[in-house]
Coordinates of C-alpha atoms and ligand atoms in Angstrom, one line a residue:
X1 CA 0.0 0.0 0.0
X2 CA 1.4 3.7 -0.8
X3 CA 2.7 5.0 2.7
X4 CA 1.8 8.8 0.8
X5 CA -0.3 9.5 3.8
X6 CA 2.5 9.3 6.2
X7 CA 4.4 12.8 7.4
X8 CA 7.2 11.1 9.2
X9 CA 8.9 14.0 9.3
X10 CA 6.7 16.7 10.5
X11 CA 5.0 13.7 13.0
X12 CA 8.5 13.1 14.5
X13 CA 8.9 16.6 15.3
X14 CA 5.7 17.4 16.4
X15 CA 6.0 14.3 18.7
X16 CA 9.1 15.5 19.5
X17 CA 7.6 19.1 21.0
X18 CA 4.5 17.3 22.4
X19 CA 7.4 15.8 25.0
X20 CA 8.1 19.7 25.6
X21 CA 11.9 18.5 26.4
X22 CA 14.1 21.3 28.7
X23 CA 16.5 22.4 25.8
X24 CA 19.5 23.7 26.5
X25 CA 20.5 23.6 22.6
X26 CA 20.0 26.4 20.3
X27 CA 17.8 28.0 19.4
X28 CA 18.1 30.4 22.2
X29 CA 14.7 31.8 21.9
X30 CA 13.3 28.1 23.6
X31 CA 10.2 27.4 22.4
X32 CA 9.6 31.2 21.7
X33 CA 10.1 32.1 25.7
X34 CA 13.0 34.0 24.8
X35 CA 11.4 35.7 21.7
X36 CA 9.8 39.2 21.5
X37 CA 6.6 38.9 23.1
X38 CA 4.6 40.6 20.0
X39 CA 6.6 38.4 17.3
X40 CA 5.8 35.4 19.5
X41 CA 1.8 36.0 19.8
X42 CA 1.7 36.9 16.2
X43 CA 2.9 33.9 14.7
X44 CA 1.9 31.5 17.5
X45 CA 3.4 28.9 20.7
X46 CA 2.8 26.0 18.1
X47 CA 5.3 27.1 14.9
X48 CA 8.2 28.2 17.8
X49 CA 7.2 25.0 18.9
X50 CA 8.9 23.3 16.3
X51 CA 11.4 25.8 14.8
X52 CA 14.2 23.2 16.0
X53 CA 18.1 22.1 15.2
X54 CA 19.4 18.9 14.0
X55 CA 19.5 17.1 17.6
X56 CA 20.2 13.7 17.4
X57 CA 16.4 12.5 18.0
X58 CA 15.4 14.7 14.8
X59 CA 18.0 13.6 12.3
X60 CA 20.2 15.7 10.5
X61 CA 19.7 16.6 7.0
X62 CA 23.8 16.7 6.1
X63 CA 24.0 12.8 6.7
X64 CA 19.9 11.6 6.9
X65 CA 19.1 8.2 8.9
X66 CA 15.9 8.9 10.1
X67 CA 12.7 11.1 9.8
X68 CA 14.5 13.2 6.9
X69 CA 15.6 10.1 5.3
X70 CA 12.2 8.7 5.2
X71 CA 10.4 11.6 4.2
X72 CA 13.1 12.3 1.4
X73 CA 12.4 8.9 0.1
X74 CA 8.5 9.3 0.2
X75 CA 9.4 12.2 -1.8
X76 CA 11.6 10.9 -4.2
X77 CA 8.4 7.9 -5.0
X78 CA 5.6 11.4 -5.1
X79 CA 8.0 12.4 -7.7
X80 CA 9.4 9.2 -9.6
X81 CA 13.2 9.9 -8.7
X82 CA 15.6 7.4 -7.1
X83 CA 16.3 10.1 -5.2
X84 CA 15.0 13.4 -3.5
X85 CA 17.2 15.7 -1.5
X86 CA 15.2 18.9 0.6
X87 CA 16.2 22.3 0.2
X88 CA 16.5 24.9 2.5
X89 CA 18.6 26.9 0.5
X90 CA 15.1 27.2 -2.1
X91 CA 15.4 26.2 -5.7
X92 CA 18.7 28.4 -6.1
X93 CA 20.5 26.1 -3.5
X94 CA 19.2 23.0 -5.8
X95 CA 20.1 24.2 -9.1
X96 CA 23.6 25.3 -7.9
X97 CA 23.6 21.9 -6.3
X98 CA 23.3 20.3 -9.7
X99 CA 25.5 22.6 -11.7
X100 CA 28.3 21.4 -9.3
X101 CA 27.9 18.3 -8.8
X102 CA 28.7 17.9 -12.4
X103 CA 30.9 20.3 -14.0
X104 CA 34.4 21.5 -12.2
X105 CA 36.7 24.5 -13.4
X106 CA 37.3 24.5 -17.0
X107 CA 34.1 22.2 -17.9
X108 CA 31.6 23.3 -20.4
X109 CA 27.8 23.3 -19.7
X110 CA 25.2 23.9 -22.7
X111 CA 22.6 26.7 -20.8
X112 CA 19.8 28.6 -22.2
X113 CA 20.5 32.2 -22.2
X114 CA 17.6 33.2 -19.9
X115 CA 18.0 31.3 -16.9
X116 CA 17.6 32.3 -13.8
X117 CA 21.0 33.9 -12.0
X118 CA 21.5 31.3 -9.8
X119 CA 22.8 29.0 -12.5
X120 CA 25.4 31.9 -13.5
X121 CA 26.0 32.0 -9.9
X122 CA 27.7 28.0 -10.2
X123 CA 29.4 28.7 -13.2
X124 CA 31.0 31.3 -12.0
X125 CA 31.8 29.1 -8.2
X126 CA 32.5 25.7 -10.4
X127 CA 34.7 27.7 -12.9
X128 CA 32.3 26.0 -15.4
X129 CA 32.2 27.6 -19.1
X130 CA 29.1 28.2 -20.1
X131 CA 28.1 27.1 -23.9
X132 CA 25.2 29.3 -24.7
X133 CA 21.3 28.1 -26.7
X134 CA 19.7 31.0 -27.7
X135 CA 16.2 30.5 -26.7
X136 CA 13.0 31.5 -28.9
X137 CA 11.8 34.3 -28.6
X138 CA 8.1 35.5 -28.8
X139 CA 8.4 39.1 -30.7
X140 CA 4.1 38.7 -29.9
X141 CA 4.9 38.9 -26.3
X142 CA 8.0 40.0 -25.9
X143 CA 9.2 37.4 -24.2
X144 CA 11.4 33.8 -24.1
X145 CA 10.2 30.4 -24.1
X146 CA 12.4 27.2 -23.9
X147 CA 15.3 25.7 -26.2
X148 CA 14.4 24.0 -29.5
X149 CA 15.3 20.6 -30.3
X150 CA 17.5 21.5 -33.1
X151 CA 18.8 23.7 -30.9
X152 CA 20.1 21.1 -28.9
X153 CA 21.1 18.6 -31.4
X154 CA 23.5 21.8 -32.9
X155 CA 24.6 22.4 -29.5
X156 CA 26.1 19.0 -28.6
X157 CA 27.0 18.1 -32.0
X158 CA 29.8 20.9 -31.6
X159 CA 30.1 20.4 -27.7
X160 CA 30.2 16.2 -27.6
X161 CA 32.5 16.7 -24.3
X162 CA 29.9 18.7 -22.2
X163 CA 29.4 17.6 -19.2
X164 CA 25.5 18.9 -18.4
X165 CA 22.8 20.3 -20.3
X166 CA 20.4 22.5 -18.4
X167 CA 16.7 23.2 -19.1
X168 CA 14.3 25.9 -18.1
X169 CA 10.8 23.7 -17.8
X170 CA 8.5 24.7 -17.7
X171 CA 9.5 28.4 -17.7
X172 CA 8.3 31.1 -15.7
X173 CA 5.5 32.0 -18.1
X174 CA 4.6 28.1 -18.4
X175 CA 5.8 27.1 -21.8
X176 CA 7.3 24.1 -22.1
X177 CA 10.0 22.4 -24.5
X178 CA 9.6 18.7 -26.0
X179 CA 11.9 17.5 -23.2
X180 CA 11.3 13.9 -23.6
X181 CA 13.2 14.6 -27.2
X182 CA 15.4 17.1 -26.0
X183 CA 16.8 14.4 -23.0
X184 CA 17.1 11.7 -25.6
X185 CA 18.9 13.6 -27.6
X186 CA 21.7 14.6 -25.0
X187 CA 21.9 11.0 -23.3
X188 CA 22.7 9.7 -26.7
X189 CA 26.2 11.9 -26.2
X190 CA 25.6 10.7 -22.4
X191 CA 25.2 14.0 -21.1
X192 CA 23.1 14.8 -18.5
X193 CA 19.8 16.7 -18.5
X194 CA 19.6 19.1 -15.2
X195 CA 16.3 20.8 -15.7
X196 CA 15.6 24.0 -13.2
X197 CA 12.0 22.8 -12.5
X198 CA 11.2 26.2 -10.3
X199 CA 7.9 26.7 -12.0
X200 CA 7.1 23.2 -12.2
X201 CA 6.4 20.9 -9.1
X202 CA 2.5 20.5 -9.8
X203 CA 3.1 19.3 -13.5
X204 CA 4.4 16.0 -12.1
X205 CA 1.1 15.0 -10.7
X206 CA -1.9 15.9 -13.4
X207 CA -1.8 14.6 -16.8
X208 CA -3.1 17.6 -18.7
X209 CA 0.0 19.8 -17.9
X210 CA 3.2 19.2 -19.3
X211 CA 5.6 16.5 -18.5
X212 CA 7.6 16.6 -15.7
X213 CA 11.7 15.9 -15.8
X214 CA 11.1 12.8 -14.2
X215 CA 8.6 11.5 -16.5
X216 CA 11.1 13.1 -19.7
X217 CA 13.8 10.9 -18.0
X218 CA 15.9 13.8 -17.0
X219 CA 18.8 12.9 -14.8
X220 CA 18.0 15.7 -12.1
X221 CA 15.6 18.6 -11.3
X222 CA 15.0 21.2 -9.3
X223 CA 12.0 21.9 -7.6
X224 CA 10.3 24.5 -6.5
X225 CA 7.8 23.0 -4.1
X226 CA 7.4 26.5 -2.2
X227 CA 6.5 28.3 -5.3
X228 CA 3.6 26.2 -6.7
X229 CA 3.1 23.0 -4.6
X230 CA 2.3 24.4 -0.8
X231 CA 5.3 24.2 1.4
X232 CA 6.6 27.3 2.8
X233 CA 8.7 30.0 1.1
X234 CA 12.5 28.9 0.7
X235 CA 11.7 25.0 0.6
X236 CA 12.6 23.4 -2.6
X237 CA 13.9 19.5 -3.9
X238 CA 16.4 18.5 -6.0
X239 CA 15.6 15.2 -7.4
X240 CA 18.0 13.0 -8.5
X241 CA 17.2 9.8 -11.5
X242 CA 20.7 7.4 -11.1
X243 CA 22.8 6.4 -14.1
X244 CA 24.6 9.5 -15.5
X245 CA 24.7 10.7 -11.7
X246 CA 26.2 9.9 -8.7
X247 CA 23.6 10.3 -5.5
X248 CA 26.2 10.7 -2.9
X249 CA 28.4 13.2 -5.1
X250 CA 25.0 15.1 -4.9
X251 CA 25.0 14.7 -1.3
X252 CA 28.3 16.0 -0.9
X253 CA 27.5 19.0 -2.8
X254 CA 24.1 19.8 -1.4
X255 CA 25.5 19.6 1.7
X256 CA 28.6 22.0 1.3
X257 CA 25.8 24.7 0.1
X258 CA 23.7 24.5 3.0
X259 CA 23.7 25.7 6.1
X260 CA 24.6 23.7 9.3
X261 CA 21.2 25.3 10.7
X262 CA 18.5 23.7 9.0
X263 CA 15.3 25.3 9.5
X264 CA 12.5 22.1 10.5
X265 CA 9.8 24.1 9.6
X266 CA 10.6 24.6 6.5
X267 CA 11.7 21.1 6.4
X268 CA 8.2 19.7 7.7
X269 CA 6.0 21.9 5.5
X270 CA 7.8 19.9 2.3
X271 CA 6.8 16.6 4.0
X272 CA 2.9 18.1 4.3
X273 CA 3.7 19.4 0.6
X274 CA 4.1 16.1 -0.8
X275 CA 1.8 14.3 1.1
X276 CA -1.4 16.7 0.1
X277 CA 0.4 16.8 -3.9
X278 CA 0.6 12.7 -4.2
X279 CA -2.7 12.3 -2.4
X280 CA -4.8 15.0 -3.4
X281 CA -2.8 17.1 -5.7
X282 CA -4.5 15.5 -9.2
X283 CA -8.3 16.6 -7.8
X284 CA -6.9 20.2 -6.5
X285 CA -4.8 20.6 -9.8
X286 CA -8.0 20.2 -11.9
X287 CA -10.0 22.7 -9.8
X288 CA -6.8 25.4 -10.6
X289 CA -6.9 24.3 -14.3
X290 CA -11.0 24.9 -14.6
X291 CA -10.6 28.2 -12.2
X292 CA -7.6 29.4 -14.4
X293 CA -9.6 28.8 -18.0
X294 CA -12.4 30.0 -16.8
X295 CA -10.4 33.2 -15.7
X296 CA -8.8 33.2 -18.9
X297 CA -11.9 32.9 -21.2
X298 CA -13.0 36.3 -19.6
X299 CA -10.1 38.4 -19.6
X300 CA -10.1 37.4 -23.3
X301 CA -13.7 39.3 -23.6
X302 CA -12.0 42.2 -22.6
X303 CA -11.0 45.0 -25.0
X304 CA -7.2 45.3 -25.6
X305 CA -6.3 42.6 -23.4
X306 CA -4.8 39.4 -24.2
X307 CA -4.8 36.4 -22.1
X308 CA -2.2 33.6 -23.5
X309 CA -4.2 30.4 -23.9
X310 CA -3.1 27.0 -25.7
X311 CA -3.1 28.4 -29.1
X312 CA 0.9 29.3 -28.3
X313 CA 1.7 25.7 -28.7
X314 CA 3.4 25.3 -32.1
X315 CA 6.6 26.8 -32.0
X316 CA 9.4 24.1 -31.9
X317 CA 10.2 25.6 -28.0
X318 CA 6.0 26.2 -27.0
X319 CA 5.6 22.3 -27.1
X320 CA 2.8 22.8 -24.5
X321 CA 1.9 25.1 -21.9
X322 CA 0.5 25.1 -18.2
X323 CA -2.6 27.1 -18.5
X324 CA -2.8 27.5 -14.5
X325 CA 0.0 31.1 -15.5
X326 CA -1.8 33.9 -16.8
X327 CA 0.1 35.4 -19.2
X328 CA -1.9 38.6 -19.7
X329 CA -0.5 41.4 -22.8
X330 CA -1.6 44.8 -21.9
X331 CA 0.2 46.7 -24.5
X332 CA -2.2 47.2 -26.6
X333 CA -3.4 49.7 -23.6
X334 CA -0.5 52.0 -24.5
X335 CA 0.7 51.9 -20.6
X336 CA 2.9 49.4 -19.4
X337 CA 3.1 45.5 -17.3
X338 CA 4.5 48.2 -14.2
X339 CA 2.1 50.4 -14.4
X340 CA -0.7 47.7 -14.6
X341 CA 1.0 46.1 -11.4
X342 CA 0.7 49.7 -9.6
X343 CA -2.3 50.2 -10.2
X344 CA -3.9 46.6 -9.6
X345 CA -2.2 47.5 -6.5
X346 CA -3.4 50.9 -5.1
X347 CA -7.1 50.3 -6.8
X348 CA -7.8 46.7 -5.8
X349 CA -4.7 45.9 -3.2
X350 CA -4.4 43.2 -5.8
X351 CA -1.0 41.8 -6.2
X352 CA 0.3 40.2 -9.5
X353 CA 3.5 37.8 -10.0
X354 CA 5.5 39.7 -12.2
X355 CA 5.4 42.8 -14.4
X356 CA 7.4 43.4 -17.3
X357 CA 7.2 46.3 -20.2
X358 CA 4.6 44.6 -22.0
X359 CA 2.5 41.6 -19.8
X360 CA 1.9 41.0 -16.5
X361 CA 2.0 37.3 -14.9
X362 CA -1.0 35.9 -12.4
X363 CA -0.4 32.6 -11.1
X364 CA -3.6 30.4 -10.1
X365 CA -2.7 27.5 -7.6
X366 CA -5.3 25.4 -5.2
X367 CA -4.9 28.3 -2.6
X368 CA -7.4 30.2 -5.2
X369 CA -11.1 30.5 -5.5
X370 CA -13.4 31.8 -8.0
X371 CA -13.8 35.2 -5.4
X372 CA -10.3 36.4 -6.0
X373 CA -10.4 35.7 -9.6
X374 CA -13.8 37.4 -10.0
X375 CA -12.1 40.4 -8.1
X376 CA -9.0 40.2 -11.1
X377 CA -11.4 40.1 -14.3
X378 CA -13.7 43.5 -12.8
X379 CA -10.7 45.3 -12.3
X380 CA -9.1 44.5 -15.7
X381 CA -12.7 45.7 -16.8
X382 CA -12.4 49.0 -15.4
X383 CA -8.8 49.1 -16.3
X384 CA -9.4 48.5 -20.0
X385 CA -12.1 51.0 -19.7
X386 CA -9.9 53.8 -18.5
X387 CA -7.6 53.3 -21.5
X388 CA -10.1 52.8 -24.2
X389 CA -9.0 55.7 -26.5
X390 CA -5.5 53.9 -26.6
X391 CA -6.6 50.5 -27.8
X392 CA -8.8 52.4 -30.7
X393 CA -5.3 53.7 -31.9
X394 CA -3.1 51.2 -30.8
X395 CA -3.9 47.9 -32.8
X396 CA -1.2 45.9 -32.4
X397 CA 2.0 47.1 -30.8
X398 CA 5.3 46.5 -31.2
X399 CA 7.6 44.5 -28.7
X400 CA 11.0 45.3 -28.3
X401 CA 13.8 43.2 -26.7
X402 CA 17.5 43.7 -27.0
X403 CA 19.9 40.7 -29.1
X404 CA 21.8 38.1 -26.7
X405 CA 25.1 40.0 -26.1
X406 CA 27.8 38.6 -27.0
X407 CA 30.1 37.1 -24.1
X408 CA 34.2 38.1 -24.9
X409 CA 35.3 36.0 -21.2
X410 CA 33.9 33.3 -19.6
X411 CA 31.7 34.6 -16.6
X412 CA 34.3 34.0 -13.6
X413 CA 37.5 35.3 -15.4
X414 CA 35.1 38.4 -15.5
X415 CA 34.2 38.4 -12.1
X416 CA 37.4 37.6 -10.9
X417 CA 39.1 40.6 -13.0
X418 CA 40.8 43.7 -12.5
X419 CA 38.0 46.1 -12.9
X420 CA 37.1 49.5 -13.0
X421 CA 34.2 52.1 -12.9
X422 CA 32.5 54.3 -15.4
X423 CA 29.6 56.0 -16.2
X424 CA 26.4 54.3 -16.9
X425 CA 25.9 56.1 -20.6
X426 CA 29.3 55.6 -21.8
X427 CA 29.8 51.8 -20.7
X428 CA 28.9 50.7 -24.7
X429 CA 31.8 48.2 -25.8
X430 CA 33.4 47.7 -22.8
X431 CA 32.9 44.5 -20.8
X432 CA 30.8 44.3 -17.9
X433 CA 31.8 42.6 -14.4
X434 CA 28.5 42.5 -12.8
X435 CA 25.1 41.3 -13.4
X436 CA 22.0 43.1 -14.5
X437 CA 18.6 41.8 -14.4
X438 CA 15.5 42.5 -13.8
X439 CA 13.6 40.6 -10.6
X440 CA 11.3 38.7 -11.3
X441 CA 12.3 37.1 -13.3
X442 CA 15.9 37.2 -12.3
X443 CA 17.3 36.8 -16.3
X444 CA 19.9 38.6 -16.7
X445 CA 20.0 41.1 -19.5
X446 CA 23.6 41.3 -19.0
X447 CA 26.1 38.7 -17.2
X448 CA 29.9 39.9 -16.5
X449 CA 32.0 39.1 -19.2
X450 CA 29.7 40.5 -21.7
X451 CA 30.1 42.9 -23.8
X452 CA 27.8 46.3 -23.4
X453 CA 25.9 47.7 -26.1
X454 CA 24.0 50.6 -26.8
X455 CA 21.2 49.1 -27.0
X456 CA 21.5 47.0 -23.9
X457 CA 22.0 50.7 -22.2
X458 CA 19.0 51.8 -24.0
X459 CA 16.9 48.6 -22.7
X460 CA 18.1 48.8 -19.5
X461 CA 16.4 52.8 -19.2
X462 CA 13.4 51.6 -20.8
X463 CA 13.0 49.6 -17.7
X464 CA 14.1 51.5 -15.6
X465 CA 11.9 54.6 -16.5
X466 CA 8.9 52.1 -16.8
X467 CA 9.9 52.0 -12.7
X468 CA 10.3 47.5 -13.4
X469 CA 13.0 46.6 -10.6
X470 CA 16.3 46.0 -12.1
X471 CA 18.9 45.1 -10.1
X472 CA 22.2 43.8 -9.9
X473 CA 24.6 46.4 -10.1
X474 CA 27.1 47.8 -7.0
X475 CA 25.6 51.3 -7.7
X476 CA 22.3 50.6 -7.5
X477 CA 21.0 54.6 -8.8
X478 CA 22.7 53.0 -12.3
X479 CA 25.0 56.4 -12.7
X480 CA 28.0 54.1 -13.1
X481 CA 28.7 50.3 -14.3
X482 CA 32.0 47.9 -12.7
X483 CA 33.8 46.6 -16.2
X484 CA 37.2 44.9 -16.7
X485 CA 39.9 47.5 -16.5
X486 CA 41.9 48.5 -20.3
X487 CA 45.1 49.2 -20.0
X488 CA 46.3 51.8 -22.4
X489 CA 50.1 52.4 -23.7
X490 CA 51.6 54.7 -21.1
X491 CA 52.8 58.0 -22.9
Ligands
PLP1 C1 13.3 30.0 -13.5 C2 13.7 30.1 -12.0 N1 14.7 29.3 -11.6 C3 15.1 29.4 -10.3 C4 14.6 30.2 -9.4 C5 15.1 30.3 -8.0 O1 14.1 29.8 -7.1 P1 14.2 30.2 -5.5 O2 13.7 31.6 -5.4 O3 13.4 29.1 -4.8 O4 15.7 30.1 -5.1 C6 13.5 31.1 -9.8 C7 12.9 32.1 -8.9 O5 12.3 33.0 -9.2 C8 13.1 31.0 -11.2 O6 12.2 31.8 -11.6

C-alpha cells in the first residue's frame, strides 16, 4: 500500500515538541520564551514550537538516517526519482547543487541564455564555461520560451564533451519544450539533462500539464515546491534519477551549500507538501486548471487585453503550456506591465507575480477560489475602460527586446578581473563585471563578461523609466557600471 499518507517528518517533530523536552541547545529563543513577546503572539506557541536544530532524535539533514531520510524517500516515489534531496537553501541552492555536482573549473555546460542567476552564480563558483542556446523568442509577447530541439542537437554536435545540459521547464511564463526529445537527444552523447524545475512541481502530478523531468527521463531537477506546490517559502527538492549521476556526489555537494542550521519548519511543510500533492494534488490541480480557464476565457472578452491560452503551442520551443499562469499582454493599452502592477495594486490591493514592459503574470494554484479571480477580471474591466481611446489607436503594438550580447570572457574570469568604474551612458563596448537583471524574473540582461551595447544601455532605461525593478549592479542609482579595466600604452 502507498505510505503517501504518512508525514514522518513533521509527526516526529511534532512528537518531539509534544514531550516539551528542557532544551538547552540552540535555538536560544526556547520554544519562543526568549522571543519578542509581540513576534511570538503573532505567529503562534505551536510554529516556535517546532522551529528546531538537527539534535540527534530529529535527524540531521547533512547525513539523513531517520525522519529526513524517510520523508526524502516518500518524496523521491511522489515524484518518480531514485532520489530526493530537501532544500533549505530554495530552488537556487538546488540548481547550484546540480551545476556542481557535475561540472568542475574548465568544464563546459550547454545553458539557455535566460536562466535564472543562480545558474550563472555556479558557473562562475564551479569555474564551469558556459556554452550558450539561444532561446525563442516571442516578438508577440515580448518574451522567451524554452530551447528547441534543433537547438540542442547543434549544440552538442559541436560540444560532444559537455558535461550537463540544463533546461528551463517549464519556464516562468509556463511554456514548455519537448523535453522527452530534447533528454534523448543529450543521453545519446551521455550527457546529462539538469532541468531547473522552479515553475514546475504541480506538472508531475496531473496529466493535462506538461511532463515533468522525471517523466522526460531527465537525470535531475529542481524543484520549487514553495512556489507552486504548498510548502513554505524557501523550501525546494532537488531530485536525483541514477545512471549518468552519482547520488552521494550530490549529497556532498548539497550539503557544502547548506547551512549547518536547517530550519525544521521549513523542512516539515515539504513533508505536508508532498503528502497533500501525491494524495490529493490530481483533484486540486484540476480545480486550478478549470478556475484558471475560466479566468482566462473572460479576460479574453475584454477589450485590448490578451490572455495567452493553448493556441501558443506550435513553435518548436512552446511544445505545450500550463494554463494554471496567466500570461496577460496589456500593451495594446498604450501603458505598461508596471504600471498595470501599480495600479492593480493601489485600486484593488491586488498583487500580481510579475510585471514586465509589456504583460503581467497571475499565477492560479489550489490556494485560489473563484472570489479572487472574480475580483482580477472586474478590475481589468475598469482598467481597460480607463484606456479605451488607446486600444482604438493602438492595434497591435510593437515588442522590443535587445539581441543576446555577446560574451568576450567566460563569466568567472570576469568576475574575478581587475575592474574599473565608469559612467552608466558611456559603458557601450566595454565588458561588464556584474550582473544586470531585472527581478522577477531574475534573467539577466547582461552577465559579467559581456560585452555592453548601446542598446542593452538603451533597454536597461526603458526599464528603468517604466519603474520595473532592475537590479544587480554595485551602484544601485545606475550612474556608473564595474567593467574589466583597459590598459592603455603609457605616454
Ligand atoms: C526560473 C527560475 N529558476 C530558479 C529560481 C530560484 O528559485 P528560488 O527563489 O526558490 O531560489 C527562480 C525564482 O524565481 C526562477 O524563476
Amino acid at each position: 500500500m502507498s505510505q503517501q499518507h504518512l508525514t514522518p517528518l513533521f509527526t516526529g517533530v511534532r512528537e518531539h515538541a509534544k514531550k516539551d523536552p528542557i532544551q538547552f541547545h540552540i535555538p536560544g529563543h526556547k520554544k519562543g520564551n526568549g522571543m519578542d513577546d509581540e513576534f511570538r503572539t503573532f505567529i503562534g506557541e505551536n510554529a516556535l514550537s517546532i522551529d528546531l536544530i538537527n539534535i540527534t532524535p530529529l535527524d540531521d539533514l547533512h547525513h539523513p538516517h531517520g525522519m529526513i531520510k524517510e520523508a526524502q524517500e516518500l518524496a523521491a516515489k511522489a515524484f518518480g526519482a531514485d532520489f530526493t534531496f530537501f532544500s533549505v537553501q530554495g530552488t537556487s541552492g538546488a540548481i547550484m547543487t546540480m551545476i556542481m555536482s557535475v561540472c568542475g573549473p574548465g568544464d563546459k555546460i550547454i545553458v539557455p541564455r535566460n536562466v535564472h542567476k543562480s545558474v550563472m552564480s555556479a558557473i562562475i563558483f564551479s569555474g564551469a564555461t558556459p556554452i550558450f542556446i539561444h532561446p525563442e523568442l516571442d516578438n508577440h509577447l515580448g518574451i522567451s520560451h524554452g530551447i528547441t530541439t534543433d537547438a540542442v542537437s547543434k549544440a552538442l554536435e559541436q560540444h560532444p564533451d559537455a558535461k550537463g545540459l540544463l533546461v528551463i521547464n517549464p519556464t516562468y511564463f509556463g511554456v514548455s519544450a519537448n523535453l522527452k526529445e530534447i533528454v534523448d537527444i543529450s543521453h545519446r552523447y551521455n550527457v546529462p539533462v539538469l532541468v531547473d524545475e522552479a515553475h514546475g512541481v504541480h506538472i508531475h502530478f496531473h496529466e493535462d500539464l506538461p511532463l515533468s523531468a522525471m517523466q522526460a527521463g531527465a537525470d535531475m531537477a529542481a524543484t520549487s515546491v514553495h512556489k507552486l506546490g504548498g510548502s513554505m517559502t524557501q523550501s525546494s527538492v532537488l531530485n536525483v534519477k541514477e545512471g549518468l549521476i552519482s547520488p552521494t556526489r550530490v549529497q556532498a555537494i548539497i550539503s557544502m551549500l547548506t547551512t549547518t542550521s536547517t530550519s525544521y519548519l521549513l523542512l516539515s511543510s515539504l513533508d505536508v507538501a508532498r503528502k497533500q500533492l501525491a494524495t490529493k494534488g490530481h483533484e486540486m490541480i484540476s480545480e486550478s486548471i478549470s478556475l484558471a480557464n475560466r479566468t482566462r476565457q473572460e479576460i479574453n472578452e475584454i477589450p485590448g487585453l490578451y490572455c495567452v491560452g493553448p493556441e501558443i503551442v506550435g513553435s518548436k520551443a512552446a511544445f505545450d503550456f500550463d494554463p494554471t499562469k496567466l500570461i496577460i499582454s496589456i500593451k495594446d493599452l498604450g501603458i505598461t506591465g508596471y504600471d498595470v502592477e501599480v495600479w492593480l495594486r493601489e485600486k484593488y490591493n491586488i498583487e500580481v507575480e510579475l510585471s514586465d514592459l509589456y504583460n503581467i503574470l497571475c499565477i492560479i494554484t489550489f490556494g485560489d477560489t473563484l472570489a479572487e479571480t472574480t475580483t482580477l477580471v472586474n478590475a481589468l474591466r475598469e482598467l481597460s475602460k480607463l484606456h479605451q481611446d488607446q486600444i482604438e489607436l493602438r492595434h497591435t503594438a510593437e515588442v522590443n527586446v535587445p539581441d543576446i550580447p555577446t560574451l568576450a570572457l567566460s563569466p568567472r574570469d570576469a568576475f574575478y578581473s581587475e575592474t574599473e568604474i565608469v559612467p552608466f551612458h558611456e559603458s557601450a563596448g566595454r565588458i561588464i563585471a556584474e550582473f544586470i537583471m531585472v527581478y522577477p524574473p531574475g534573467i539577466p540582461i547582461l552577465i559579467p563578461g559581456e560585452i555592453i551595447t548601446k542598446e542593452n544601455i538603451d533597454y536597461i532605461q526603458e526599464n528603468l523609466a517604466a519603474g520595473l525593478p532592475v537590479q544587480g549592479p554595485e551602484d544601485q542609482e545606475f550612474q556608473f557600471l564595474r567593467v574589466i579595466k583597459e590598459h592603455h600604452a603609457i605616454r
